[in-house]
Coordinates of C-alpha atoms and ligand atoms in Angstrom, one line a residue:
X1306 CA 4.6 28.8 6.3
X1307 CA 5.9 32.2 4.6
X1308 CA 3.6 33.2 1.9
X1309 CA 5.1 36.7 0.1
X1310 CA 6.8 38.1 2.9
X1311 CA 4.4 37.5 5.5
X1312 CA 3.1 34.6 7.2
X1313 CA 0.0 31.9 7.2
X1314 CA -1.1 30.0 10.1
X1315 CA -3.4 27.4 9.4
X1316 CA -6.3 25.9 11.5
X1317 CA -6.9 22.3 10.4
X1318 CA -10.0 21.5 12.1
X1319 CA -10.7 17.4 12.8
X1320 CA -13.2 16.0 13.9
X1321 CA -17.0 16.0 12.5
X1322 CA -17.9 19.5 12.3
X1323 CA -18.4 21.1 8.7
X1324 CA -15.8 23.9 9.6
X1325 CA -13.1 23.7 6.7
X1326 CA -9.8 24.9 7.7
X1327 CA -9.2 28.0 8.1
X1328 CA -5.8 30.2 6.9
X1329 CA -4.7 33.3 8.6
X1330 CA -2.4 35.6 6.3
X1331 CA -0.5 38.1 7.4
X1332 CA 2.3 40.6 6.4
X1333 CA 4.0 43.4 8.1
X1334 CA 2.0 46.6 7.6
X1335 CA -1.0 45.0 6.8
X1336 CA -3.8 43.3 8.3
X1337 CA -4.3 39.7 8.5
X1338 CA -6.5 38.0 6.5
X1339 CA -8.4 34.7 7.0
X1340 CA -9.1 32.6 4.0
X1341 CA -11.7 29.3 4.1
X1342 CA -10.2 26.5 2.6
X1343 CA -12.7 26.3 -0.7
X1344 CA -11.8 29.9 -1.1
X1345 CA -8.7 30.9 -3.5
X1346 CA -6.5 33.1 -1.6
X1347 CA -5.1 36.0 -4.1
X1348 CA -2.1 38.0 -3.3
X1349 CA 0.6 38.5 -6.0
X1350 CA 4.2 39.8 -6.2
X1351 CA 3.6 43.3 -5.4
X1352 CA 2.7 42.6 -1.3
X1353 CA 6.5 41.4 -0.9
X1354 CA 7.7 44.4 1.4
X1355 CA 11.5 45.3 0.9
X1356 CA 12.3 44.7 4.6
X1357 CA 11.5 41.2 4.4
X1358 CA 13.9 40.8 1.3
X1359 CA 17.5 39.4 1.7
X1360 CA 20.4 41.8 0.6
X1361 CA 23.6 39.3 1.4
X1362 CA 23.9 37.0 -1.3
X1363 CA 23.5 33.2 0.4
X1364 CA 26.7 31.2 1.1
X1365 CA 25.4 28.0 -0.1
X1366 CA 27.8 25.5 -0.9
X1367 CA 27.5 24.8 -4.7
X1368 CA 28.5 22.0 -7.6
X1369 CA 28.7 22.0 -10.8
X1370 CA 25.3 20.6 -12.9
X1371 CA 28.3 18.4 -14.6
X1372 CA 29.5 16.7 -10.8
X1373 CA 25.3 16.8 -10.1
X1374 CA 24.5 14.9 -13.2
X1375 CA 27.6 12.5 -12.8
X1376 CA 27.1 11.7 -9.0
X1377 CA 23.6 11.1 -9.6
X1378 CA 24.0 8.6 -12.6
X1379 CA 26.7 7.1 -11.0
X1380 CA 24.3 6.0 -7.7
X1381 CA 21.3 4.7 -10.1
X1382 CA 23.9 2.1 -11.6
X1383 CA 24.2 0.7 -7.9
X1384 CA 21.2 0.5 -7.5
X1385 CA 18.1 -2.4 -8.5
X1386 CA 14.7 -1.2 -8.8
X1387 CA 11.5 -2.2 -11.0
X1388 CA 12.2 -0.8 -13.9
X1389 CA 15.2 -2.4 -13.9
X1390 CA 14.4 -6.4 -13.7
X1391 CA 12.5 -8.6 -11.7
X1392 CA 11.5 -7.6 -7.7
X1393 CA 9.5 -10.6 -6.4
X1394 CA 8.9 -9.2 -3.2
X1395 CA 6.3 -10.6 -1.9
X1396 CA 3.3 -9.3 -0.4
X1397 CA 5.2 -5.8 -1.6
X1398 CA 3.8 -6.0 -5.1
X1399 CA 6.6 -4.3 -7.0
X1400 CA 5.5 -4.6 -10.3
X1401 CA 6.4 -2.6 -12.9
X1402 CA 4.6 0.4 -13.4
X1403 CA 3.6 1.7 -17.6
X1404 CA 5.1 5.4 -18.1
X1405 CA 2.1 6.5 -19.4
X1406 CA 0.5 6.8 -15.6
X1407 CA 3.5 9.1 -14.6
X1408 CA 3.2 11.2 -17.4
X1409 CA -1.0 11.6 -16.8
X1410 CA 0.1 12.3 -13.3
X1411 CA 2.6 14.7 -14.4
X1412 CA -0.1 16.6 -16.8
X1413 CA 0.0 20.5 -15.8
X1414 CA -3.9 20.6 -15.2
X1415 CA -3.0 17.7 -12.5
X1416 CA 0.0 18.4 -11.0
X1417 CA -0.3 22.3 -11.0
X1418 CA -3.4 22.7 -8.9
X1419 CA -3.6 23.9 -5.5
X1420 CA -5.6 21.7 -3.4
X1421 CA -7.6 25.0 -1.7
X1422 CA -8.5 25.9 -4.9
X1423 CA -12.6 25.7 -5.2
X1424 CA -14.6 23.4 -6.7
X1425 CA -15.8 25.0 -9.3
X1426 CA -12.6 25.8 -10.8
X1427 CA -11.5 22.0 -9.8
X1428 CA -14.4 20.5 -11.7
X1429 CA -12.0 18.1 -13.5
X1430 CA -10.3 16.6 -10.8
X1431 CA -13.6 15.9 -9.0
X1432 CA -14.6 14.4 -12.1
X1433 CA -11.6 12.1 -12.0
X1434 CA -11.6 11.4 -8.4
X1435 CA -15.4 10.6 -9.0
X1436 CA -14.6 8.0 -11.6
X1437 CA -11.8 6.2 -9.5
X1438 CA -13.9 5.9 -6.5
X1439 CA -16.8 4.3 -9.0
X1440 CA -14.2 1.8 -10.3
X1441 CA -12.8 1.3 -7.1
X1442 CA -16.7 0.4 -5.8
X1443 CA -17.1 -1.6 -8.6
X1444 CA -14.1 -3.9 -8.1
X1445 CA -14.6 -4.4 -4.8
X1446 CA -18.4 -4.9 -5.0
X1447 CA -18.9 -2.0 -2.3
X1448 CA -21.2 0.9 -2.3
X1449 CA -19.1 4.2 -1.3
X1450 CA -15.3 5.3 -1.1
X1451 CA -12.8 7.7 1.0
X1452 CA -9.5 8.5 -1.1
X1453 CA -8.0 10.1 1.3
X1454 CA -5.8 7.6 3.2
X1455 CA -2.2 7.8 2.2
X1456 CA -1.6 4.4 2.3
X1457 CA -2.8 0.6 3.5
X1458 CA -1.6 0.9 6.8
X1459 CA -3.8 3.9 7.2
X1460 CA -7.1 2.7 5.4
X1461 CA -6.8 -0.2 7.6
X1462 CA -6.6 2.3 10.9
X1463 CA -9.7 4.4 8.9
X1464 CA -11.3 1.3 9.0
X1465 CA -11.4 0.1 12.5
X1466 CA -12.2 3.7 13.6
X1467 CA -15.6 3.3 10.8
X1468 CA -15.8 -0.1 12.4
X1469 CA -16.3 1.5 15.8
X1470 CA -17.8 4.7 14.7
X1471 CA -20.8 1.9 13.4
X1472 CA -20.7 -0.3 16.9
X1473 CA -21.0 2.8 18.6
X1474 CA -24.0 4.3 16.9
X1475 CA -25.9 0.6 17.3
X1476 CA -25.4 1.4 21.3
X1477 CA -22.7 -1.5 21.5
X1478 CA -19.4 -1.2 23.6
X1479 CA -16.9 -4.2 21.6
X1480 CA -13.4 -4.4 22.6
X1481 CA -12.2 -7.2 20.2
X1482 CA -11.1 -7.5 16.6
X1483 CA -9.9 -11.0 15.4
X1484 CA -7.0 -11.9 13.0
X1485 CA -5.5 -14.9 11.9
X1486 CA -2.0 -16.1 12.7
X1487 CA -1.0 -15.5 8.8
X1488 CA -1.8 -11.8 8.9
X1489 CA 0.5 -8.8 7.5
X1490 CA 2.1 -6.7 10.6
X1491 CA 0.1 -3.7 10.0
X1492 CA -3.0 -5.9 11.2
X1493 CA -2.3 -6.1 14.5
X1494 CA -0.9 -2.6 14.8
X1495 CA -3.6 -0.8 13.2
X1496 CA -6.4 -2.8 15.6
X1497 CA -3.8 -1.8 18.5
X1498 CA -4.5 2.0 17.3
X1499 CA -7.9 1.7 16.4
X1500 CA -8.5 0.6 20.5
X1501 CA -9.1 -2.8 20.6
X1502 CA -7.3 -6.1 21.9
X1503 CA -6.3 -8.7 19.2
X1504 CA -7.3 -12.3 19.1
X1505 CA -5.6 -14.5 16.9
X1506 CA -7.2 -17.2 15.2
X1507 CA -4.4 -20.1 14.1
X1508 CA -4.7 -21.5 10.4
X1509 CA -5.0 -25.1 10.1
X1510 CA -2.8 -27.8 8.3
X1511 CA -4.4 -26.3 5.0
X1512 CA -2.8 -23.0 5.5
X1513 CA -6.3 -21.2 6.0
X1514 CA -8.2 -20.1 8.6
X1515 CA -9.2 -23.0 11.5
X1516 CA -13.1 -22.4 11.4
X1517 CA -13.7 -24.3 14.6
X1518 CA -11.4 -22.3 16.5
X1519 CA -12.8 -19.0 15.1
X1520 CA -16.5 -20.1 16.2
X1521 CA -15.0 -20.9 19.7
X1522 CA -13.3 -17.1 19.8
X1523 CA -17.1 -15.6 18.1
X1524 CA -18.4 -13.5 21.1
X1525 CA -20.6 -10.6 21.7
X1526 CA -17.1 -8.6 22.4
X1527 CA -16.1 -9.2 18.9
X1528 CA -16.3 -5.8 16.8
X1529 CA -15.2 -7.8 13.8
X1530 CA -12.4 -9.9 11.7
X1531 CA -9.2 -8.3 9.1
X1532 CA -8.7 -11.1 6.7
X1533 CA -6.4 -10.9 3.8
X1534 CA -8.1 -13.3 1.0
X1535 CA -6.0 -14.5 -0.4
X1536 CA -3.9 -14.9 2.7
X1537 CA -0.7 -14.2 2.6
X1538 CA 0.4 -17.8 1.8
X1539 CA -1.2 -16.7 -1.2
X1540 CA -3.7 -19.0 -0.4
X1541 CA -7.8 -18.4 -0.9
X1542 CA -9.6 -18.6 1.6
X1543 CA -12.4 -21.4 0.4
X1544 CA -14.6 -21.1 3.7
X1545 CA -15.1 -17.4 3.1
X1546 CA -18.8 -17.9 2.7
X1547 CA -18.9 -19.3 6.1
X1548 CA -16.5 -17.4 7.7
X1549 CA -18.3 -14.3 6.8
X1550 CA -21.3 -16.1 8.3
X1551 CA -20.3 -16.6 11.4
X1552 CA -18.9 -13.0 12.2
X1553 CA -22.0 -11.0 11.2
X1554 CA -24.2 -13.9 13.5
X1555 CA -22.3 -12.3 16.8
X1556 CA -23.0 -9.0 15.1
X1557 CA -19.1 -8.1 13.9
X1558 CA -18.1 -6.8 10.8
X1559 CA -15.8 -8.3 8.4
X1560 CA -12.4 -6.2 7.0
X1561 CA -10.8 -6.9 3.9
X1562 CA -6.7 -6.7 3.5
X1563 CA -7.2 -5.8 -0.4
X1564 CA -3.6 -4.7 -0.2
X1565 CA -2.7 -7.9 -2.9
X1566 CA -6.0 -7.0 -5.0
X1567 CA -4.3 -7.8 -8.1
X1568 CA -5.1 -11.6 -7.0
X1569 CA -8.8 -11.3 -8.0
X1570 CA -9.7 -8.3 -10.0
X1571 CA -12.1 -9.0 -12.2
X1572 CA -12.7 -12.4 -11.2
X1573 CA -14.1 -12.1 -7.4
X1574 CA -14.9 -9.2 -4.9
X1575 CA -14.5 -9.0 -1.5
X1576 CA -18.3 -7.6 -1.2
X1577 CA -19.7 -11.0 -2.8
X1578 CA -17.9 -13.0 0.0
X1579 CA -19.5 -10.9 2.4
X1580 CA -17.3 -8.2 3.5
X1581 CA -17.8 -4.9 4.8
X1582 CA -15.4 -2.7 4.1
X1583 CA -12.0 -2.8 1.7
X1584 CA -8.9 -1.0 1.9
X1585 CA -7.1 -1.4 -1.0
X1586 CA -3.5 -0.3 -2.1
X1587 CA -2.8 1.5 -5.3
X1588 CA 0.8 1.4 -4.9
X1589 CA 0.6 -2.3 -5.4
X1590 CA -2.2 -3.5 -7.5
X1591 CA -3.0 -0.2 -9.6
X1592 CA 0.4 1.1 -10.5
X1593 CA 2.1 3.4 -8.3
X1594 CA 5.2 3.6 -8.1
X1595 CA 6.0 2.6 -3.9
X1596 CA 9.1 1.4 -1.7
X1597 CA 11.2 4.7 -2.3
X1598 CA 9.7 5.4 -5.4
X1599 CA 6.8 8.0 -4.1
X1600 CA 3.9 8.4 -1.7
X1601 CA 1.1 5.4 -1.9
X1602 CA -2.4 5.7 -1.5
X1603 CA -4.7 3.4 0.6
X1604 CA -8.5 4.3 -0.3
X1605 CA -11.3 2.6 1.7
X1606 CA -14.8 1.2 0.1
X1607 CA -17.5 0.2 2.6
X1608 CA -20.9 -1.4 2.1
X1609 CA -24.3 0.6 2.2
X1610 CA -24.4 0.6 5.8
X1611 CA -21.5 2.2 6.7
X1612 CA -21.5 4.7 4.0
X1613 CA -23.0 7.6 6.4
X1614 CA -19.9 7.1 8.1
X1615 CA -17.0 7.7 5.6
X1616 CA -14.2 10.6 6.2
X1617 CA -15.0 13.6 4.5
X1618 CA -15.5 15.5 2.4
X1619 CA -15.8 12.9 -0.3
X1620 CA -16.3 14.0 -4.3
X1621 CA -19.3 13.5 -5.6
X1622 CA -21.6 13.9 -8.7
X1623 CA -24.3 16.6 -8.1
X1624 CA -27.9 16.7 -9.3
X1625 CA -27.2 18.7 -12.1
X1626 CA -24.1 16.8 -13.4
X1627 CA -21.5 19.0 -12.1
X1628 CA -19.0 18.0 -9.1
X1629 CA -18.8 18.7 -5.7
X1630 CA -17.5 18.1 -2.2
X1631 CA -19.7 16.8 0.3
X1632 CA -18.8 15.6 4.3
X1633 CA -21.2 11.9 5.0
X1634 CA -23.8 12.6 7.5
X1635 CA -22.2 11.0 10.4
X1636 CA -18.4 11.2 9.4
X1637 CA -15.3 10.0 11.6
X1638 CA -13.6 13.4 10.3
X1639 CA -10.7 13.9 7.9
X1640 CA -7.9 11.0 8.1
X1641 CA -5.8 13.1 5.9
X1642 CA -4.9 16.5 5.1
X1643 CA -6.7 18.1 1.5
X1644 CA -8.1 14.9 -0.5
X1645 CA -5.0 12.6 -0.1
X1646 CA -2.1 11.7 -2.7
X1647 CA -4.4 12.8 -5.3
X1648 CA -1.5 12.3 -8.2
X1649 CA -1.0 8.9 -7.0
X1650 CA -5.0 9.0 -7.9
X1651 CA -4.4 10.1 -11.1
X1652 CA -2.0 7.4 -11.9
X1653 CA -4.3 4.7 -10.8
X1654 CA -7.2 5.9 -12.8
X1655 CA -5.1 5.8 -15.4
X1656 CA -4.2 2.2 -15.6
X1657 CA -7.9 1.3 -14.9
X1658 CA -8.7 3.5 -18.4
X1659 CA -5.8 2.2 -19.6
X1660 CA -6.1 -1.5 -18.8
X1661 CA -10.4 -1.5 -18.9
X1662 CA -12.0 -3.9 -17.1
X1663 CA -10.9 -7.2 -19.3
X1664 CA -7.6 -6.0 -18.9
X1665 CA -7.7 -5.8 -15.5
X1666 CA -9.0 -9.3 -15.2
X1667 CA -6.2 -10.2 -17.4
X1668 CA -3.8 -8.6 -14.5
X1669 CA -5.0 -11.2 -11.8
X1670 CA -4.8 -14.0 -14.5
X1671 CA -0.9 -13.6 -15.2
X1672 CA -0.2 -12.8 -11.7
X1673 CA -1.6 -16.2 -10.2
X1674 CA 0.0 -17.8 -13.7
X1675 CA 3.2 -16.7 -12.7
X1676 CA 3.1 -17.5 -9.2
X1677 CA 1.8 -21.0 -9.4
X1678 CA 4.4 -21.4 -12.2
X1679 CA 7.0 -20.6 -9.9
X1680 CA 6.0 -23.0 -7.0
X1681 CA 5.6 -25.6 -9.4
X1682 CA 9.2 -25.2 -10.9
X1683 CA 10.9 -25.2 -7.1
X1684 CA 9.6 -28.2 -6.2
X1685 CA 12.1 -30.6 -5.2
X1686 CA 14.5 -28.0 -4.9
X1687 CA 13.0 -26.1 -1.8
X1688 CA 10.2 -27.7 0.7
X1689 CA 7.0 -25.9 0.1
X1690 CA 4.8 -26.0 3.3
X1691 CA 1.4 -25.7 2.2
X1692 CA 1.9 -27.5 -1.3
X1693 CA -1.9 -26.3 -2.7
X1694 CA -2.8 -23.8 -6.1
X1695 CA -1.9 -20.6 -4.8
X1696 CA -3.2 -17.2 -5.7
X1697 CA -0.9 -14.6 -6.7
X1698 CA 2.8 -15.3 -4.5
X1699 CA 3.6 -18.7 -3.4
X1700 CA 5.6 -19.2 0.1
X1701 CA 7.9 -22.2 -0.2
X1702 CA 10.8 -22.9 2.8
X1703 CA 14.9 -22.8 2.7
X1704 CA 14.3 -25.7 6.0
X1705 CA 15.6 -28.1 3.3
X1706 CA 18.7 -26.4 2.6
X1707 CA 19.2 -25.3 6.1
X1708 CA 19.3 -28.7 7.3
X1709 CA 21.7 -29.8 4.8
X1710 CA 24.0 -27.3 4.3
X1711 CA 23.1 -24.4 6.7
X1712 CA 22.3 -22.0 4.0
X1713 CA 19.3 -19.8 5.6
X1714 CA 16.5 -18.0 3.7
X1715 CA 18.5 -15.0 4.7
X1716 CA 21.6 -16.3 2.6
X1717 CA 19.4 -17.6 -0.3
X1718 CA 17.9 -14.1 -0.2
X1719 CA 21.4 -12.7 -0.7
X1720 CA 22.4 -15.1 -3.2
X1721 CA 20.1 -14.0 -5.7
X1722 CA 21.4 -10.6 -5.4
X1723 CA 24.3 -11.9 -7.1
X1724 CA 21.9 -13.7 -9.6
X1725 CA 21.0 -10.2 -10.5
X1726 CA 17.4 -10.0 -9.0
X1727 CA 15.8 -8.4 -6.1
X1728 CA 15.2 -10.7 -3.1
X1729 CA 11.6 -11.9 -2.2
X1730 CA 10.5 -11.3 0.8
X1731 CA 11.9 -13.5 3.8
X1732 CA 10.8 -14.7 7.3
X1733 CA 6.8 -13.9 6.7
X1734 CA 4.5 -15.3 6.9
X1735 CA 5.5 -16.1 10.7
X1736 CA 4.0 -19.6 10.8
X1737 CA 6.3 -20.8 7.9
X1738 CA 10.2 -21.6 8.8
X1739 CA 12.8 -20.5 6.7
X1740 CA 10.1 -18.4 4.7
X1741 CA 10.6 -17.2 0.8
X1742 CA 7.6 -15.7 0.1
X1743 CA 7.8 -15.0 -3.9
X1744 CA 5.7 -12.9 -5.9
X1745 CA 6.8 -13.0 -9.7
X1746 CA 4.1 -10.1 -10.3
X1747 CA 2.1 -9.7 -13.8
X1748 CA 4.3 -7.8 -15.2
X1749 CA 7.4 -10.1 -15.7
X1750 CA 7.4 -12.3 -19.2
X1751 CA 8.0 -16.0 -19.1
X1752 CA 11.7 -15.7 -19.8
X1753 CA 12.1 -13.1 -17.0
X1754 CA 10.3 -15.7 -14.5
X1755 CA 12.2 -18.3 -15.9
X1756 CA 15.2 -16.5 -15.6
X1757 CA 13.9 -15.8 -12.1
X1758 CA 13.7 -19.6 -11.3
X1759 CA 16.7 -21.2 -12.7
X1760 CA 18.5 -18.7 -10.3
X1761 CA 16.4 -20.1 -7.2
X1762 CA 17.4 -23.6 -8.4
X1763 CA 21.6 -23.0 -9.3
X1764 CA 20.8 -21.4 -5.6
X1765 CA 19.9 -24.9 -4.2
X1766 CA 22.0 -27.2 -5.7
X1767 CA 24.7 -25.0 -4.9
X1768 CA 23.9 -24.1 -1.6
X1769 CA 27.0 -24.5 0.6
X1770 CA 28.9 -22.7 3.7
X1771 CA 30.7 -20.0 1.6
X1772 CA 26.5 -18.7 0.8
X1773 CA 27.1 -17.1 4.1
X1774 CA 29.5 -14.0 2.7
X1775 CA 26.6 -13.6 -0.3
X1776 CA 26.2 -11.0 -1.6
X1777 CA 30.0 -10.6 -2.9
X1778 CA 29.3 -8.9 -6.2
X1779 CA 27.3 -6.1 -5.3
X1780 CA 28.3 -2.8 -4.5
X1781 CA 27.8 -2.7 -0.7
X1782 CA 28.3 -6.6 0.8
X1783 CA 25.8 -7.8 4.0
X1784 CA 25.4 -5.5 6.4
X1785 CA 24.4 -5.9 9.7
X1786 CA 20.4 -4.4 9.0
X1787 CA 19.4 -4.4 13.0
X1788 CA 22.4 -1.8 13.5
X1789 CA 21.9 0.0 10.0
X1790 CA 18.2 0.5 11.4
X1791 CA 19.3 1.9 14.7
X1792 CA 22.3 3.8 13.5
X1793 CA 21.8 5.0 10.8
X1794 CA 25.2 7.4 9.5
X1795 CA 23.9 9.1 6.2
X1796 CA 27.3 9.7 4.1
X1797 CA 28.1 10.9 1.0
X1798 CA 29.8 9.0 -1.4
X1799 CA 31.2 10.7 -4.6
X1800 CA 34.0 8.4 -5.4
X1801 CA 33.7 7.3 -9.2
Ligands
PLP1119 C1 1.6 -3.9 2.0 C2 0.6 -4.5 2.9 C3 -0.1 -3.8 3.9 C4 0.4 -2.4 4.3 O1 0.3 -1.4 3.3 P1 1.2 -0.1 3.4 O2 0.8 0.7 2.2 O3 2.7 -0.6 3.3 O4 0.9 0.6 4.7 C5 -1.1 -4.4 4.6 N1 -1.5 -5.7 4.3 C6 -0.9 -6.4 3.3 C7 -1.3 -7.8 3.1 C8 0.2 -5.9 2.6 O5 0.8 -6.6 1.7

């Protein structure tokens, strides 16, 4: 990093020591300087030295703001997104996201502060942060919070490693961290990182997890369980009392998926059923924009217990009502660099103020509406596997229309392209064939949902061979997505 001329080296220090990082700054002619990260390095305009200065002028290619303006207008006709109609992804929550959140986030005493600026001059942020973690505690019926993962993939990674951070300080080597057959990707990958082996727990002919089989895999090597409640059939796990039971018997702790929290806000926590620690994402259930749209942010809560343990430092409320940071006692160390995506904070906080807590009871209550509406209006026009009250998304199956017509997910998928909607998501959960997974969101009024519907139902009774070349409206047809992935030829485009 160049700083005025000269340059700064910076020291981030992990690990568990209270060292903050340190800069070094340094400019030619003068001597370095170190700067702590709580204190606000000064230097101004005058330290630039006339050496350092360029004298050529730049040969950058330019365009006019007219061909800028026109080029970029031009690609956000092509394209879909949620402020634009319906996304049912699901699992991806892409709901739409209130305006007001962007412009708290875009406030100048949010966006314009350095994160090495001191607490004392910060003392509004802390507050904020303060007050998101609370909320966060209270929806989730946990005790304390880290904000500083960037995302869900992360908090579940923070997670395991405060999961074996807490084995290891009760003296106990565990190798073992169970999931169920339905779980998100990131499950298994993140226990992979976090150092232990998976074992994978099958759900029975009710979609949820088979409790006999997890008794039978219930061992002393078991460091815990990740469950997703509601799974992500969108189904709630009924024998979570039991389940959570049986895993702190063996001495293992119990993780909570909260990425699809907007399935039970206000109306359960995962702390009453007996979990331990949460991660939850903000760039689904709390409004932040996600998916191309801007960084996420994946905060973990955890019970009493493993409080001692969080990443630090954390904000919190001092003795004397003013704010400060503080590292836990026994932290894992920082998971993140500064104190995370602390305007995707902001915008979160804002729609818990902005919604309050009815409201955001009112959240879960049109998101299950919507998705149970939607199940209820495919049937008879696609199988649906596990045909129970779902939670927030409902999975049904294209095997119908694949055996009649060999029309795929994939193709149906495509199809509604053409209908003018985003696709759901397709091919997860792994244990259902020919998987839609649909998630109509909150956000969406009835006569975007039924809109939404009658499209997945001309889709069905249309289905024939020629569903194969879908999409043929849009702007780029079906691509081959294995070889886009692997080569990947950026271009520029600025035909009209
Ligand atoms: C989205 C999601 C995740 C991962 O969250 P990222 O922010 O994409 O890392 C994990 N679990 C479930 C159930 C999800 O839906």
């Amino acid at each position: 990093m160049t700083i005025a001329g000269g340059r700064a080296t910076s020291i981030p220090l992990m690990g568990r020591d209270e060292e903050p990082t340190i800069f070094e700054l340094s400019a030619p002619g003068r001597s370095a300087a170190r700067f702590r990260d709580q204190d606000l390095p000064e230097w101004s305009a005058h330290e630039l030295v006339p050496a350092d200065l360029v004298s050529e002028p730049l040969h950058l290619s330019e365009a006019s703001e007219r061909d800028v303006v026109g080029h970029f207008t031009r690609l956000s006709h092509r394209q879909y997104s949620v402020d634009l109609g319906a996304y049912p992804l699901g699992s991806c929550t892409m709901k739409y996201n209130p305006k007001l959140c962007d412009d708290v986030a875009s406030l100048p005493g949010l966006a314009n502060v350095h994160p090495a600026a001191p607490a004392h001059l910060t003392q509004g942020w802390l507050e904020l942060l303060v007050g998101l973690g609370d909320a966060l505690c209270e929806v989730t019926g946990m005790k304390a919070i880290t904000l500083q993962p960037p995302a869900g993939a992360a908090g579940e990674l923070t997670g395991l490693l405060l999961m074996r951070a807490w084995h290891e300080a009760q003296g106990r080597q565990r190798t073992k961290v169970i999931i169920p057959d339905s779980a998100h990707g990131t499950n298994p990958a993140s226990v992979t990182l976090g150092g232990y082996d998976t074992v994978t727990v099958p759900s029975d002919e009710r979609g949820l997890v088979d409790l006999e089989a997890l008794k039978a895999v219930l061992d002393e090597d078991v460091a815990g369980i990740m469950l997703t409640n509601p799974n992500t059939l969108g189904l709630f796990e009924e024998e979570i009392v039991e389940i959570a039971a049986a895993v702190h018997e063996v001495g293992g702790l119990l993780y909570y998926d909260g990425a699809n929290l907007n399935a039970i806000l206000g109306v359960t926590r995962p702390g009453d059923m007996g979990f331990d620690i949460v991660h939850m994402n903000l760039h689904k259930t709390f409004a932040v924009p996600h998916g191309g749209g801007g960084p996420g942010a994946g905060p973990v809560a955890v019970s009493e217990r493993l409080a001692a343990y969080l990443p630090g430092p954390v904000p919190v409320r001092t003795g004397d009502g003013t704010y400060a940071w503080s590292t836990p006692e026994r932290s894992i160390g920082r998971v993140h660099g500064w104190h995370g995506n602390t305007l995707a904070l902001a915008r979160a906080w804002s729609y818990i103020l902005l919604n309050g807590g009815d409201g955001l009871r009112r959240v879960a209550e049109g998101a299950v509406l919507n998705a149970n509406w939607v199940r209820e209006q495919l049937r008879g026009h696609y199988d649906i596997p596990f045909d129970r009250p779902n939670m927030h998304e409902c999975v049904v199956s294209a095997r119908n229309l694949k055996k009649a017509h060999g029309v795929k997910a994939l193709d149906v998928a495509k199809r509604l392209l053409e209908e003018g909607f985003h696709s759901p998501t397709v091919y997860f959960p792994l244990i259902v064939e020919e998987a839609l997974m649909i998630e109509p969101t909150e956000t969406e009024s009835p006569q975007t949902v039924a809109a939404l519907v009658e499209a997945l139902i001309r889709i069905a009774e249309g289905a024939s061979e020629a569903d194969r070349e879908a999409p043929r409206t849009t702007p780029v047809r079906r691509v081959d997505e294995a070889r886009a992935a692997r080569q990947l030829i950026p271009t520029f485009d600025a035909r009209p």
